[in-house]
mmCIF file of C-alpha atoms in Angstrom:
data_model
loop_
_atom_site.group_PDB
_atom_site.id
_atom_site.type_symbol
_atom_site.label_atom_id
_atom_site.label_comp_id
_atom_site.label_asym_id
_atom_site.label_seq_id
_atom_site.Cartn_x
_atom_site.Cartn_y
_atom_site.Cartn_z
ATOM 1 C CA MET A 1 -39.796 17.203 39.640
ATOM 2 C CA VAL A 2 -38.021 15.043 42.229
ATOM 3 C CA GLU A 3 -39.965 11.992 41.049
ATOM 4 C CA PHE A 4 -38.767 12.604 37.499
ATOM 5 C CA LEU A 5 -35.116 12.741 38.619
ATOM 6 C CA ILE A 6 -35.501 9.500 40.604
ATOM 7 C CA VAL A 7 -37.052 7.721 37.597
ATOM 8 C CA LEU A 8 -34.272 9.060 35.361
ATOM 9 C CA LEU A 9 -31.642 7.824 37.823
ATOM 10 C CA LEU A 10 -33.233 4.347 37.954
ATOM 11 C CA VAL A 11 -33.401 4.115 34.147
ATOM 12 C CA GLY A 12 -29.733 5.120 33.908
ATOM 13 C CA ALA A 13 -28.706 2.503 36.484
ATOM 14 C CA LEU A 14 -30.717 -0.157 34.652
ATOM 15 C CA ALA A 15 -29.049 0.803 31.357
ATOM 16 C CA LEU A 16 -25.598 0.478 32.953
ATOM 17 C CA ILE A 17 -26.462 -3.083 33.975
ATOM 18 C CA VAL A 18 -28.337 -4.284 30.867
ATOM 19 C CA VAL A 19 -26.334 -2.784 27.963
ATOM 20 C CA PRO A 20 -23.041 -4.655 28.615
ATOM 21 C CA ARG A 21 -24.945 -7.945 28.836
ATOM 22 C CA LEU A 22 -26.732 -7.291 25.539
ATOM 23 C CA ARG A 23 -23.495 -6.434 23.738
ATOM 24 C CA GLY A 24 -22.002 -9.816 24.564
ATOM 25 C CA ARG A 25 -18.398 -10.891 24.448
ATOM 26 C CA GLY A 26 -15.997 -11.063 21.567
ATOM 27 C CA PRO A 27 -14.870 -8.576 18.946
ATOM 28 C CA ARG A 28 -17.407 -5.976 17.854
ATOM 29 C CA ASN A 29 -16.773 -6.050 14.097
ATOM 30 C CA ALA A 30 -15.041 -8.187 11.498
ATOM 31 C CA GLN A 31 -12.170 -5.761 10.845
ATOM 32 C CA ASP A 32 -11.219 -5.929 14.512
ATOM 33 C CA ALA A 33 -11.284 -9.751 14.644
ATOM 34 C CA ALA A 34 -8.753 -12.455 13.883
ATOM 35 C CA VAL A 35 -9.098 -16.237 14.000
ATOM 36 C CA GLY A 36 -6.569 -18.285 15.929
ATOM 37 C CA GLU A 37 -6.212 -21.328 18.176
ATOM 38 C CA LEU A 38 -6.546 -21.768 21.919
ATOM 39 C CA LEU A 39 -4.315 -24.368 23.538
ATOM 40 C CA VAL A 40 -5.981 -25.348 26.834
ATOM 41 C CA THR A 41 -3.464 -25.244 29.696
ATOM 42 C CA GLY A 42 -5.915 -25.440 32.586
ATOM 43 C CA VAL A 43 -9.536 -26.429 33.131
ATOM 44 C CA SER A 44 -11.805 -26.614 36.173
ATOM 45 C CA PRO A 45 -12.876 -30.125 37.288
ATOM 46 C CA ARG A 46 -15.993 -31.659 35.766
ATOM 47 C CA PRO A 47 -18.949 -31.340 38.168
ATOM 48 C CA ASP A 48 -21.123 -34.316 39.109
ATOM 49 C CA ALA A 49 -24.294 -32.447 38.118
ATOM 50 C CA THR A 50 -25.744 -32.887 34.637
ATOM 51 C CA GLY A 51 -26.787 -30.213 32.186
ATOM 52 C CA GLU A 52 -25.134 -26.870 31.613
ATOM 53 C CA GLN A 53 -22.430 -26.035 34.155
ATOM 54 C CA PHE A 54 -19.772 -23.366 34.486
ATOM 55 C CA VAL A 55 -16.232 -24.218 33.418
ATOM 56 C CA THR A 56 -13.140 -22.047 33.742
ATOM 57 C CA ILE A 57 -10.637 -22.520 30.952
ATOM 58 C CA SER A 58 -7.149 -21.043 30.826
ATOM 59 C CA GLY A 59 -4.878 -21.293 27.853
ATOM 60 C CA VAL A 60 -2.691 -19.654 25.266
ATOM 61 C CA ILE A 61 -4.059 -17.981 22.137
ATOM 62 C CA LYS A 62 -1.913 -18.203 19.019
ATOM 63 C CA GLY A 63 -2.932 -16.402 15.850
ATOM 64 C CA PRO A 64 -1.856 -14.162 12.985
ATOM 65 C CA THR A 65 -1.361 -11.099 15.218
ATOM 66 C CA VAL A 66 -0.276 -12.715 18.509
ATOM 67 C CA ALA A 67 2.455 -15.287 19.073
ATOM 68 C CA GLU A 68 1.365 -16.505 22.522
ATOM 69 C CA HIS A 69 -1.136 -14.641 24.679
ATOM 70 C CA VAL A 70 -2.247 -16.141 28.000
ATOM 71 C CA VAL A 71 -6.018 -15.943 28.558
ATOM 72 C CA TYR A 72 -8.715 -17.423 30.738
ATOM 73 C CA GLN A 73 -12.493 -17.321 30.743
ATOM 74 C CA ARG A 74 -15.451 -18.700 32.654
ATOM 75 C CA MET A 75 -18.173 -20.029 30.369
ATOM 76 C CA VAL A 76 -21.182 -22.340 30.288
ATOM 77 C CA TRP A 77 -20.533 -25.906 29.088
ATOM 78 C CA ASP A 78 -22.973 -28.774 28.717
ATOM 79 C CA THR A 79 -21.774 -31.825 30.645
ATOM 80 C CA ALA A 80 -23.347 -34.050 27.974
ATOM 81 C CA ASP A 81 -20.612 -32.815 25.617
ATOM 82 C CA SER A 82 -17.051 -33.941 26.173
ATOM 83 C CA TRP A 83 -15.488 -31.852 28.950
ATOM 84 C CA PRO A 84 -12.475 -29.789 27.781
ATOM 85 C CA SER A 85 -9.087 -31.223 28.705
ATOM 86 C CA ILE A 86 -5.549 -29.905 29.007
ATOM 87 C CA GLY A 87 -3.707 -29.937 25.682
ATOM 88 C CA GLN A 88 -6.887 -29.670 23.607
ATOM 89 C CA LEU A 89 -6.973 -27.132 20.736
ATOM 90 C CA PHE A 90 -10.032 -24.988 20.019
ATOM 91 C CA PRO A 91 -10.565 -22.428 17.247
ATOM 92 C CA VAL A 92 -11.112 -18.929 18.645
ATOM 93 C CA GLN A 93 -11.951 -15.499 17.349
ATOM 94 C CA TYR A 94 -10.220 -12.674 19.189
ATOM 95 C CA SER A 95 -9.935 -8.921 19.000
ATOM 96 C CA VAL A 96 -6.777 -7.722 17.259
ATOM 97 C CA LYS A 97 -6.652 -4.695 19.551
ATOM 98 C CA ASN A 98 -7.257 -6.680 22.768
ATOM 99 C CA PRO A 99 -6.609 -10.451 22.625
ATOM 100 C CA ASP A 100 -8.186 -10.821 26.094
ATOM 101 C CA ASN A 101 -11.505 -10.268 24.293
ATOM 102 C CA TRP A 102 -12.101 -13.677 22.655
ATOM 103 C CA VAL A 103 -14.804 -16.219 21.808
ATOM 104 C CA MET A 104 -14.248 -19.968 21.522
ATOM 105 C CA PHE A 105 -15.871 -22.076 18.796
ATOM 106 C CA ARG A 106 -16.668 -25.701 19.452
ATOM 107 C CA GLU A 107 -16.854 -26.266 15.682
ATOM 108 C CA GLN A 108 -14.910 -24.597 12.905
ATOM 109 C CA PRO A 109 -14.959 -20.775 12.916
ATOM 110 C CA PRO A 110 -17.285 -18.947 10.518
ATOM 111 C CA VAL A 111 -16.209 -18.818 6.879
ATOM 112 C CA ASP A 112 -14.623 -15.622 5.644
ATOM 113 C CA TYR A 113 -16.782 -14.936 2.576
ATOM 114 C CA PRO A 114 -14.190 -13.347 0.254
ATOM 115 C CA SER A 115 -12.157 -16.587 0.248
ATOM 116 C CA ASP A 116 -15.210 -18.849 -0.075
ATOM 117 C CA PRO A 117 -15.237 -20.567 -3.531
ATOM 118 C CA GLN A 118 -18.964 -19.836 -3.837
ATOM 119 C CA TYR A 119 -18.195 -16.108 -3.851
ATOM 120 C CA GLY A 120 -15.171 -16.222 -6.135
ATOM 121 C CA ALA A 121 -11.447 -16.094 -5.636
ATOM 122 C CA PRO A 122 -10.016 -14.150 -2.735
ATOM 123 C CA GLU A 123 -9.271 -10.532 -3.408
ATOM 124 C CA GLN A 124 -5.752 -9.839 -4.565
ATOM 125 C CA PRO A 125 -3.829 -7.075 -2.850
ATOM 126 C CA TYR A 126 -4.158 -3.742 -4.622
ATOM 127 C CA SER A 127 -1.382 -2.971 -7.042
ATOM 128 C CA SER A 128 -1.261 0.403 -8.718
ATOM 129 C CA PRO A 129 -0.847 0.571 -12.518
ATOM 130 C CA ASN A 130 1.482 3.551 -11.994
ATOM 131 C CA PRO A 131 5.166 2.993 -11.262
ATOM 132 C CA PRO A 132 6.260 3.664 -7.695
ATOM 133 C CA TYR A 133 6.936 7.288 -6.812
ATOM 134 C CA SER A 134 10.450 8.563 -7.314
ATOM 135 C CA PRO A 135 11.458 12.123 -6.467
ATOM 136 C CA PRO A 136 11.949 14.478 -9.421
ATOM 137 C CA ASN A 137 15.435 15.139 -10.719
ATOM 138 C CA PRO A 138 17.060 18.488 -9.861
ATOM 139 C CA PRO A 139 16.413 21.244 -12.431
ATOM 140 C CA TYR A 140 18.542 21.023 -15.563
ATOM 141 C CA SER A 141 21.431 23.441 -15.884
ATOM 142 C CA PRO A 142 23.537 23.310 -19.064
ATOM 143 C CA PRO A 143 27.238 22.753 -18.606
ATOM 144 C CA LYS A 144 29.391 25.882 -18.647
ATOM 145 C CA PRO A 145 31.705 26.267 -21.631
ATOM 146 C CA PRO A 146 35.379 26.344 -20.784
ATOM 147 C CA SER A 147 36.841 29.845 -20.674
ATOM 148 C CA ASN A 148 40.393 31.063 -21.132
ATOM 149 C CA GLU A 149 39.942 33.878 -18.641
ATOM 150 C CA PRO A 150 41.613 33.532 -15.282
ATOM 151 C CA PRO A 151 39.252 33.117 -12.338
ATOM 152 C CA TYR A 152 37.977 36.295 -10.723
ATOM 153 C CA GLN A 153 40.103 37.737 -7.937
ATOM 154 C CA PRO A 154 38.984 40.715 -5.886
ATOM 155 C CA PRO A 155 41.150 43.866 -6.133
ATOM 156 C CA ARG A 156 43.841 44.256 -3.525
ATOM 157 C CA ASN A 157 43.640 47.053 -1.016
ATOM 158 C CA GLN A 158 45.997 49.753 -2.297
ATOM 159 C CA GLY A 159 45.500 52.224 0.512
ATOM 160 C CA PRO A 160 43.259 55.278 0.597
ATOM 161 C CA GLN A 161 41.939 56.433 -2.726
ATOM 162 C CA GLU A 162 40.438 59.726 -3.761
ATOM 163 C CA PRO A 163 36.747 59.762 -4.374
ATOM 164 C CA PRO A 164 35.658 60.277 -7.940
ATOM 165 C CA PRO A 165 35.069 63.946 -8.931
ATOM 166 C CA LEU A 166 31.550 65.320 -8.686
ATOM 167 C CA HIS A 167 30.106 66.962 -11.765
#
């Protein structure tokens, strides 16, 4: 029984380490993602070594849902490619809910299929065939005809009165 609990504990610890690495970075689904631009404001120096090296990039993301959001990230970069420089613009995909969760593209971002000419025109916003809702009018009450009677006035108190006779 104790051996089973130890194995279960080890499997749980391994899952806590492996699952976040398998999920990767960036937004989880397309509805949660937006495409914007990263303006590089800081970059680590280029190492002398060749091949893939770590680079730390800081910058400002600008997109449809954020005006300016400061971000930074450490990533792998091949030194054979041009090293990023301050002032350079890169397309990025970021989470609408958390702009700190972003992925940089070295080429153009993926095509959004609904606006791709191969798949037809982009969808138009939904417009209802019904007119917009307006509250109902108050119930109809016919106008009162004019009367020649004077308005009702309650009787004046004339002192004590005798009760009506009982039969």
